[in-house]
Short mmCIF file of C-alpha atoms in Angstrom, two decimals:
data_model
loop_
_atom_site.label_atom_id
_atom_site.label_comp_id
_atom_site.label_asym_id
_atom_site.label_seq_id
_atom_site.Cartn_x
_atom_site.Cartn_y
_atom_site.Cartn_z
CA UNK V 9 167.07 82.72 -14.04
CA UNK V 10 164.64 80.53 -12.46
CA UNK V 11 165.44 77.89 -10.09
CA UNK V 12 165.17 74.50 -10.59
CA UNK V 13 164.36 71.81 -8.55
CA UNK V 14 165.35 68.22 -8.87
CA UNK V 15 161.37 66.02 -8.46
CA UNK V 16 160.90 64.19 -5.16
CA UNK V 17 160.92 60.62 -6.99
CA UNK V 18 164.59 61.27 -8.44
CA UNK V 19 166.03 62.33 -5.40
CA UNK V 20 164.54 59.85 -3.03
CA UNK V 21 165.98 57.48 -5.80
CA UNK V 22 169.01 58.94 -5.04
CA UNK V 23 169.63 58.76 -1.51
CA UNK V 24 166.43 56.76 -0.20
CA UNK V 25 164.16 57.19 2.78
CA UNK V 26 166.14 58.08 6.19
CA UNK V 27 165.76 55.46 8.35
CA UNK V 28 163.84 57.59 11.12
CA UNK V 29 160.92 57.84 8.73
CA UNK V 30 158.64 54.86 9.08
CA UNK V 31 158.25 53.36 5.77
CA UNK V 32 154.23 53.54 5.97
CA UNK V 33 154.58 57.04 6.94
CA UNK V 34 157.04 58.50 4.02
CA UNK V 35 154.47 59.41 1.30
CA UNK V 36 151.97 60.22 3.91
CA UNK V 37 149.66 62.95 4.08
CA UNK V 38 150.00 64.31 7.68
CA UNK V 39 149.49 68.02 9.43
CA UNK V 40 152.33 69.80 10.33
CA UNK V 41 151.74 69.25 14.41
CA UNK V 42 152.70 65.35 13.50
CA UNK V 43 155.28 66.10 11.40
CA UNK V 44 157.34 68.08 13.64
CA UNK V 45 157.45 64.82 15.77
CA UNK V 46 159.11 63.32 12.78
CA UNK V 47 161.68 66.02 11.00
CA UNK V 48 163.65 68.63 11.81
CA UNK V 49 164.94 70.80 8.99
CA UNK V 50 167.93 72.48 9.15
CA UNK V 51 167.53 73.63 13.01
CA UNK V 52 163.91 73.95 13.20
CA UNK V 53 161.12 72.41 12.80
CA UNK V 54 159.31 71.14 10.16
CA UNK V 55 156.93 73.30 10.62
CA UNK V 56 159.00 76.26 11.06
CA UNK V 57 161.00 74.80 7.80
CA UNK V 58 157.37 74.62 5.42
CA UNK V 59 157.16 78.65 6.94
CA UNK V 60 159.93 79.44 5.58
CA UNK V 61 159.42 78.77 2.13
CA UNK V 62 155.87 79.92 2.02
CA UNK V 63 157.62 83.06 3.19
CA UNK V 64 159.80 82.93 -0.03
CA UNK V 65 157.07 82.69 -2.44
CA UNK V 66 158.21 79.05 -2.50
CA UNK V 67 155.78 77.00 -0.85
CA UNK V 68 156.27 72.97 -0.17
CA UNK V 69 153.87 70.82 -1.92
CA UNK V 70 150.69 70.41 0.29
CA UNK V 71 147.06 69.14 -0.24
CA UNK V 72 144.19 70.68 2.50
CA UNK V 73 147.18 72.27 4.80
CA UNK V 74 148.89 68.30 4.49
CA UNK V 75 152.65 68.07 3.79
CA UNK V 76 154.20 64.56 2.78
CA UNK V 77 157.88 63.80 4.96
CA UNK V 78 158.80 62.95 1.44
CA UNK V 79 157.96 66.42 -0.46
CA UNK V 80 159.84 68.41 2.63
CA UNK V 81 163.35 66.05 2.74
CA UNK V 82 163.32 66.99 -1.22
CA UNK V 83 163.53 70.31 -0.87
CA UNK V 84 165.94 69.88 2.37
CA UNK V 85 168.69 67.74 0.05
CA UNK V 86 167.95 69.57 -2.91
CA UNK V 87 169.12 72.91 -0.74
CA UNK V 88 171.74 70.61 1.05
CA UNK V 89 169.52 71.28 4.52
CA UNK V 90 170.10 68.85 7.01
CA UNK V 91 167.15 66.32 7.90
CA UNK V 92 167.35 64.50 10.89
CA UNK V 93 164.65 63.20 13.85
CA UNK V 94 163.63 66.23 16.40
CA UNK V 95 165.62 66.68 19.38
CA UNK V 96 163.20 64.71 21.64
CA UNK V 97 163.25 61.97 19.70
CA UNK V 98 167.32 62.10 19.63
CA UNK V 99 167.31 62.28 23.10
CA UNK V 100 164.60 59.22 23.19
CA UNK V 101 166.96 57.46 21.19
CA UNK V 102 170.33 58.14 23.42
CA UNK V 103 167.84 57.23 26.49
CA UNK V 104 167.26 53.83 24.59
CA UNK V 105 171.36 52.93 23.97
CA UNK V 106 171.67 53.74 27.15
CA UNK V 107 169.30 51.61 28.45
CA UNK V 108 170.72 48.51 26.88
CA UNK V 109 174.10 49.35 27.51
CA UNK V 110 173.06 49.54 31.51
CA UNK V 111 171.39 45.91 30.52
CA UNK V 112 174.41 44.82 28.79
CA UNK V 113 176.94 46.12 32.39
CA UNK V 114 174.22 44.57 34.73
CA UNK V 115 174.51 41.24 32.03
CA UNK V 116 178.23 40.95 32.30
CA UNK V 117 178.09 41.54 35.94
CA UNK V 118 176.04 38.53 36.89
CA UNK V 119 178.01 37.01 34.51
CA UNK V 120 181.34 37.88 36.43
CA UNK V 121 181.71 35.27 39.07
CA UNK V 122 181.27 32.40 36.26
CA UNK V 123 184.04 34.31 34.44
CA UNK V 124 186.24 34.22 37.57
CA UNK V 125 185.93 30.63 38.29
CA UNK V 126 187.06 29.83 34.28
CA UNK V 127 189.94 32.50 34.99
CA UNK V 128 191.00 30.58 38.09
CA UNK V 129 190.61 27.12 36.25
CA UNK V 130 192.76 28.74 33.17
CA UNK V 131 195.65 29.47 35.56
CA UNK V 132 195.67 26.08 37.17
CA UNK V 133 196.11 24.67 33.44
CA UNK V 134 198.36 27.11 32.30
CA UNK V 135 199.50 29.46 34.99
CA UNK V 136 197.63 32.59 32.95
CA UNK V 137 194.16 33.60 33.14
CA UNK V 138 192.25 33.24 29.90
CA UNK V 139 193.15 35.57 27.38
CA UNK V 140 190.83 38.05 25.53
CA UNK V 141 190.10 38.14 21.64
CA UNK V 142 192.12 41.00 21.01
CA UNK V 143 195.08 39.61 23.15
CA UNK V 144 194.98 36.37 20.79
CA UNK V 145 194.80 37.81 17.38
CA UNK V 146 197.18 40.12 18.70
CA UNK V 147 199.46 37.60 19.49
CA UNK V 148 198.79 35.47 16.45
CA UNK V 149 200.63 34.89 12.92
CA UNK V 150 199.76 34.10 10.09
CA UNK V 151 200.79 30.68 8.68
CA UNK V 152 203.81 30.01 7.55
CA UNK V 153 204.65 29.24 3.79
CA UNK V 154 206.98 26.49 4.32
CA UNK V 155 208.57 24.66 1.24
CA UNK V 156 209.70 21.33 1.35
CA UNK V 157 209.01 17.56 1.18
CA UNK V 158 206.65 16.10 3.72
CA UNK V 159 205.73 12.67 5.08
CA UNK V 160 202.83 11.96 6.48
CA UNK V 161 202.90 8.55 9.16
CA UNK V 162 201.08 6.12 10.20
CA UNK V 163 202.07 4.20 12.83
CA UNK V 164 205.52 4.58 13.11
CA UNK V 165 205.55 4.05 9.53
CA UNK V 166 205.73 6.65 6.64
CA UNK V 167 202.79 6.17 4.33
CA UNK V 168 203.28 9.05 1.62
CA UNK V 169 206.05 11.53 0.47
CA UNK V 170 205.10 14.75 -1.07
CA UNK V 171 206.01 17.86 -1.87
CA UNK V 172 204.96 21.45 -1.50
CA UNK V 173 205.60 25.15 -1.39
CA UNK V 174 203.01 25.48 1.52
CA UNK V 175 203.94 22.50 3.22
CA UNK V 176 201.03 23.09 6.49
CA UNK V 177 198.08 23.97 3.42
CA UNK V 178 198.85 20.97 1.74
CA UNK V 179 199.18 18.42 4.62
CA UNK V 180 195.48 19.90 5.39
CA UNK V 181 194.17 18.91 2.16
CA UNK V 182 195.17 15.08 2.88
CA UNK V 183 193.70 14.55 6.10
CA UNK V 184 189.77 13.32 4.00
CA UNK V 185 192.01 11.68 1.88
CA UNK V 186 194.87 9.88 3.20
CA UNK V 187 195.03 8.20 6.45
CA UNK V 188 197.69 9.04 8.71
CA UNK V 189 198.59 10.48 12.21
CA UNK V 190 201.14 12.95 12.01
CA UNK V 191 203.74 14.47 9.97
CA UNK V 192 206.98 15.63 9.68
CA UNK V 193 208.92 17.54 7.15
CA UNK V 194 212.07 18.20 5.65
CA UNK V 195 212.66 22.23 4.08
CA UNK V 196 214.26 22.86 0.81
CA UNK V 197 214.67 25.43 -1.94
CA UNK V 198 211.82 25.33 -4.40
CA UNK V 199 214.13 24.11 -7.50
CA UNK V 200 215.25 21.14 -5.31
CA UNK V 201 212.11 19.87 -4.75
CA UNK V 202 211.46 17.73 -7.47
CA UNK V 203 215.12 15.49 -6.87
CA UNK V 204 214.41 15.62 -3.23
CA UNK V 205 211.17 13.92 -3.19
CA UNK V 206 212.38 11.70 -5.65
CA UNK V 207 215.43 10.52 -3.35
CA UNK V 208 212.50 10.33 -0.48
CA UNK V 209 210.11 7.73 -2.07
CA UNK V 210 213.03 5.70 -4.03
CA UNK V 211 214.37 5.43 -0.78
CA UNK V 212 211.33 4.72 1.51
CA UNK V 213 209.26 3.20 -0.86
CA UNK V 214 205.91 4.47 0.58
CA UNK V 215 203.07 2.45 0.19
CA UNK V 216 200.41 5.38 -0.60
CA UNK V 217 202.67 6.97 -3.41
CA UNK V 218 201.96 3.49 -5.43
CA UNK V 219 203.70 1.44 -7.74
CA UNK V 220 204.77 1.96 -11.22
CA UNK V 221 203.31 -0.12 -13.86
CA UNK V 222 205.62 -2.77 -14.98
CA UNK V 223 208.24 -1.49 -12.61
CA UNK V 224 209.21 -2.15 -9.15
CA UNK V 225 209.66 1.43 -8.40
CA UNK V 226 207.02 4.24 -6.99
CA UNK V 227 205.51 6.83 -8.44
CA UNK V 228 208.11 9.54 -8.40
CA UNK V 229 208.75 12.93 -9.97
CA UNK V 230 212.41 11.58 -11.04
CA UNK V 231 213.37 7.89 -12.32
CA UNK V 232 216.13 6.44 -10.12
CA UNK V 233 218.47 6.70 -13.61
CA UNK V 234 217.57 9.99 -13.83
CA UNK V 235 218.81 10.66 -9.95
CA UNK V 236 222.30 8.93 -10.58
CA UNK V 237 224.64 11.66 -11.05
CA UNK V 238 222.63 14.14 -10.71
CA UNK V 239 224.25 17.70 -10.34
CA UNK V 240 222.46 20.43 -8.50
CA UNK V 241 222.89 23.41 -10.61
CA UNK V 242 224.00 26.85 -9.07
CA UNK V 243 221.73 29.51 -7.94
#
């Protein structure tokens, strides 16, 4: 049965052109001498690799004794051969993160005594020296869902009653909207929120929750009627 090959467009569709392989330089006609400064082919070079399959009776598309980097990584991924840069240029590479991690250690150091002076200045504030990224999202929690009615004050005075199952979310969303200072907070099941912030404005009568039309009451999930004799019901 005769082999069959999958064509150089579809698979560089498929996986794309390695990132070692200048762009310019993919579909490129170039000698072999150049191209072994490029790929290496399953453990040798590309040279070595275009031998190979001459060898076979299977020789890599050329033009004048020119291969294209493109032509050879087909046949490499259509025979699962690993492509990757030659070894000098993987060691040229390591050389290079090396380099700027040296740049990065000499960096920091210089750095160091401006990082001691803030650690110093941390402890007199605080007794601690500044803590790292991981330490505080290590140490962090998330926020809690707290249900309840809320107040938000102004002045000593409270301005609006509300109610919410995330009591901190929803106190954010009225900061560009209401004006007050601070807040405080009463918790309460879920079911009971509706009579309890109902007893809260009745009761307070604060001026951001407004006045009902025709009535001297606020707005209010319950009617004061509807509060007297109220029963809670059992969970």
């Amino acid at each position: 049965m005769q082999e069959q090959y999958v064509s150089t467009s579809q698979l560089c569709e498929r996986y794309g052109r390695p990132d070692f392989i200048p762009r310019e330089v993919f579909r490129q006609w170039i000698g072999k001498s150049r191209m072994n400064k490029l790929i290496e082919v399953d453990g040798v070079t590309a040279a070595g690799y275009i031998y190979r399959w001459e060898n076979k009776g299977k020789p890599i598309k050329s033009r004048q004794n020119l291969y294209r980097p493109i032509d050879i990584i087909a046949r490499a991924r259509a025979k699962n051969h690993i492509v990757r840069p030659p070894k000098v240029e993987r060691v040229r590479n390591t050389l290079a993160s090396l380099e700027a991690r040296y740049a990065e250690l000499e960096a920091a150091t210089t750095n160091m005594p401006h990082q001691i002076n803030m650690h110093q200045l941390s402890s007199s504030l605080t007794d601690r020296r500044l803590l790292t990224a991981k330490e505080i999202v290590k140490n962090s929690g998330k926020t809690p869902h707290l249900t309840g009615v809320y107040f938000l004050i102004k002045d000593e005075n409270v301005v609006y009653v509300g109610q919410s199952v995330n009591i901190i979310s929803r106190v954010a969303a009225h900061v560009k909207q209401k004006d007050f200072d601070r807040f405080a907070f009463v918790p309460c099941d879920a079911q009971d929120l509706d009579v309890l912030e109902s007893l809260y404005i009745h009761f307070l009568q604060p001026e951001l929750n407004g006045l009902l039309n025709g009535d001297n009451g606020h707005h209010a999930p319950l009617s004061l009627p509807a509060l007297i004799g109220y029963k809670r019901k059992s969970a």
